[in-house]
């Protein structure tokens, strides 16, 4: 497999190549991480752990004007 890239003088072709690469990065790399973060946050919320974390860290996060649950972000 070669590391060479096609160089085309057409700006539209360059845009399409970049858009395809960006789409592949988003689907293959970002989407699984976002989905896992959502699932974990939802589980913490359903189990009541998020409220406990919010209660414990509310004084610290209150200094910044944020709710205690913001510590998980």
Coordinates of N, CA and C in Angstrom, one line a residue:
X1 N 0.8 -1.2 0.0 CA 0.0 0.0 0.0 C 0.9 1.2 0.0
X2 N 0.6 2.2 -0.8 CA 1.4 3.3 -1.0 C 0.8 4.5 -0.2
X3 N 1.7 5.4 0.2 CA 1.2 6.6 0.9 C 1.1 7.8 0.0
X4 N 1.0 7.6 -1.3 CA 0.9 8.7 -2.2 C -0.6 9.1 -2.3
X5 N -0.7 10.4 -2.6 CA -2.1 11.0 -2.7 C -2.2 11.5 -4.1
X6 N -3.4 11.5 -4.6 CA -3.7 12.1 -5.9 C -3.8 13.6 -5.7
X7 N -3.2 14.3 -6.6 CA -3.3 15.8 -6.6 C -4.1 16.2 -7.8
X8 N -5.2 16.8 -7.6 CA -6.0 17.2 -8.7 C -6.1 18.7 -8.7
X9 N -6.1 19.4 -9.8 CA -6.2 20.8 -9.9 C -7.6 21.3 -9.7
X10 N -8.6 20.4 -9.7 CA -10.0 20.8 -9.6 C -10.3 21.0 -8.1
X11 N -10.7 22.2 -7.7 CA -11.1 22.4 -6.3 C -12.3 21.6 -5.8
X12 N -13.2 21.3 -6.7 CA -14.3 20.5 -6.3 C -13.9 19.0 -6.0
X13 N -13.0 18.5 -6.8 CA -12.5 17.1 -6.5 C -11.7 17.1 -5.1
X14 N -11.0 18.2 -4.9 CA -10.2 18.2 -3.6 C -11.2 18.3 -2.4
X15 N -12.3 19.1 -2.6 CA -13.3 19.2 -1.6 C -14.0 17.8 -1.3
X16 N -14.3 17.1 -2.4 CA -15.0 15.8 -2.3 C -14.1 14.8 -1.5
X17 N -12.8 14.8 -1.9 CA -11.9 13.9 -1.2 C -11.8 14.2 0.3
X18 N -11.7 15.5 0.6 CA -11.7 15.9 2.0 C -12.9 15.6 2.8
X19 N -14.1 15.8 2.1 CA -15.4 15.5 2.7 C -15.5 14.0 3.0
X20 N -15.0 13.2 2.1 CA -15.1 11.7 2.3 C -14.2 11.3 3.5
X21 N -13.0 11.9 3.6 CA -12.1 11.6 4.7 C -12.7 12.0 6.0
X22 N -13.3 13.2 6.0 CA -14.0 13.7 7.2 C -15.1 12.9 7.6
X23 N -15.9 12.4 6.7 CA -17.1 11.6 7.0 C -16.6 10.3 7.6
X24 N -15.6 9.7 7.0 CA -15.0 8.4 7.5 C -14.5 8.6 8.9
X25 N -13.8 9.7 9.2 CA -13.3 9.9 10.5 C -14.5 10.0 11.5
X26 N -15.5 10.8 11.1 CA -16.6 11.0 12.0 C -17.3 9.7 12.3
X27 N -17.6 8.9 11.3 CA -18.3 7.6 11.5 C -17.4 6.6 12.2
X28 N -16.2 6.4 11.8 CA -15.4 5.3 12.4 C -14.7 5.7 13.7
X29 N -14.4 6.9 14.0 CA -13.7 7.3 15.2 C -14.5 8.0 16.2
X30 N -15.3 9.0 15.8 CA -16.0 9.8 16.8 C -17.3 9.2 17.2
X31 N -18.1 8.6 16.3 CA -19.4 8.1 16.6 C -19.4 7.0 17.7
X32 N -18.5 6.1 17.7 CA -18.5 5.1 18.8 C -18.2 5.7 20.2
X33 N -17.3 6.7 20.2 CA -17.0 7.3 21.5 C -18.2 8.1 22.0
X34 N -18.8 8.9 21.1 CA -20.0 9.7 21.5 C -21.1 8.7 22.0
X35 N -21.3 7.7 21.3 CA -22.4 6.7 21.7 C -22.1 6.1 23.1
X36 N -20.8 5.7 23.3 CA -20.5 5.1 24.6 C -20.6 6.1 25.7
X37 N -20.2 7.4 25.5 CA -20.4 8.4 26.5 C -21.8 8.7 26.8
X38 N -22.7 8.6 25.8 CA -24.1 8.8 26.0 C -24.7 7.7 26.8
X39 N -24.3 6.4 26.5 CA -24.8 5.3 27.2 C -24.4 5.3 28.7
X40 N -23.1 5.7 29.0 CA -22.6 5.7 30.3 C -23.3 6.8 31.1
X41 N -23.5 8.0 30.5 CA -24.1 9.1 31.2 C -25.6 8.8 31.5
X42 N -26.2 8.1 30.5 CA -27.7 7.7 30.8 C -27.8 6.7 31.9
X43 N -26.8 5.7 31.9 CA -26.8 4.7 33.0 C -26.6 5.4 34.3
X44 N -25.7 6.3 34.4 CA -25.4 7.0 35.7 C -26.7 7.8 36.1
X45 N -27.4 8.4 35.1 CA -28.6 9.1 35.4 C -29.7 8.2 35.9
X46 N -29.9 7.1 35.3 CA -31.0 6.1 35.6 C -30.7 5.5 37.0
X47 N -29.4 5.2 37.3 CA -29.1 4.6 38.6 C -29.1 5.6 39.8
X48 N -29.1 6.9 39.5 CA -29.1 7.9 40.5 C -27.7 8.3 40.9
X49 N -26.7 7.8 40.3 CA -25.3 8.1 40.6 C -25.1 9.6 40.2
X50 N -25.7 10.0 39.1 CA -25.4 11.4 38.6 C -25.9 12.4 39.7
X51 N -27.1 12.1 40.3 CA -27.6 13.0 41.4 C -26.7 13.1 42.6
X52 N -26.1 11.9 42.9 CA -25.2 11.9 44.1 C -23.9 12.7 43.7
X53 N -23.4 12.5 42.5 CA -22.2 13.2 42.1 C -22.5 14.7 42.1
X54 N -23.7 15.1 41.6 CA -24.1 16.5 41.6 C -24.2 17.1 43.0
X55 N -24.7 16.3 43.9 CA -24.8 16.8 45.3 C -23.4 16.9 46.0
X56 N -22.5 16.0 45.7 CA -21.2 16.1 46.3 C -20.4 17.2 45.8
X57 N -20.4 17.4 44.4 CA -19.6 18.4 43.8 C -20.2 19.8 43.6
X58 N -21.5 20.0 44.1 CA -22.1 21.2 43.8 C -21.4 22.4 44.4
X59 N -20.8 22.3 45.6 CA -20.1 23.5 46.2 C -18.9 23.9 45.3
X60 N -18.2 22.9 44.8 CA -17.0 23.2 43.9 C -17.4 23.8 42.6
X61 N -18.4 23.2 42.0 CA -18.9 23.7 40.7 C -19.7 25.0 40.8
X62 N -20.2 25.2 42.0 CA -21.0 26.5 42.2 C -20.1 27.7 42.1
X63 N -18.8 27.5 42.4 CA -17.8 28.6 42.2 C -17.8 29.1 40.8
X64 N -18.0 28.2 39.8 CA -18.0 28.5 38.4 C -19.4 28.8 37.9
X65 N -20.4 28.8 38.7 CA -21.7 29.0 38.3 C -22.3 27.8 37.6
X66 N -21.9 26.6 37.8 CA -22.3 25.4 37.2 C -23.0 24.5 38.2
X67 N -23.9 23.6 37.7 CA -24.4 22.6 38.6 C -23.4 21.6 38.9
X68 N -23.6 20.8 39.9 CA -22.6 19.8 40.4 C -22.4 18.7 39.3
X69 N -23.5 18.4 38.5 CA -23.4 17.4 37.5 C -22.4 17.7 36.4
X70 N -22.0 19.0 36.3 CA -21.1 19.4 35.3 C -19.7 18.8 35.5
X71 N -19.4 18.3 36.7 CA -18.1 17.7 36.9 C -17.8 16.5 36.0
X72 N -18.9 15.9 35.6 CA -18.8 14.7 34.8 C -18.4 14.9 33.3
X73 N -18.5 16.2 32.9 CA -18.2 16.5 31.5 C -16.8 16.6 31.3

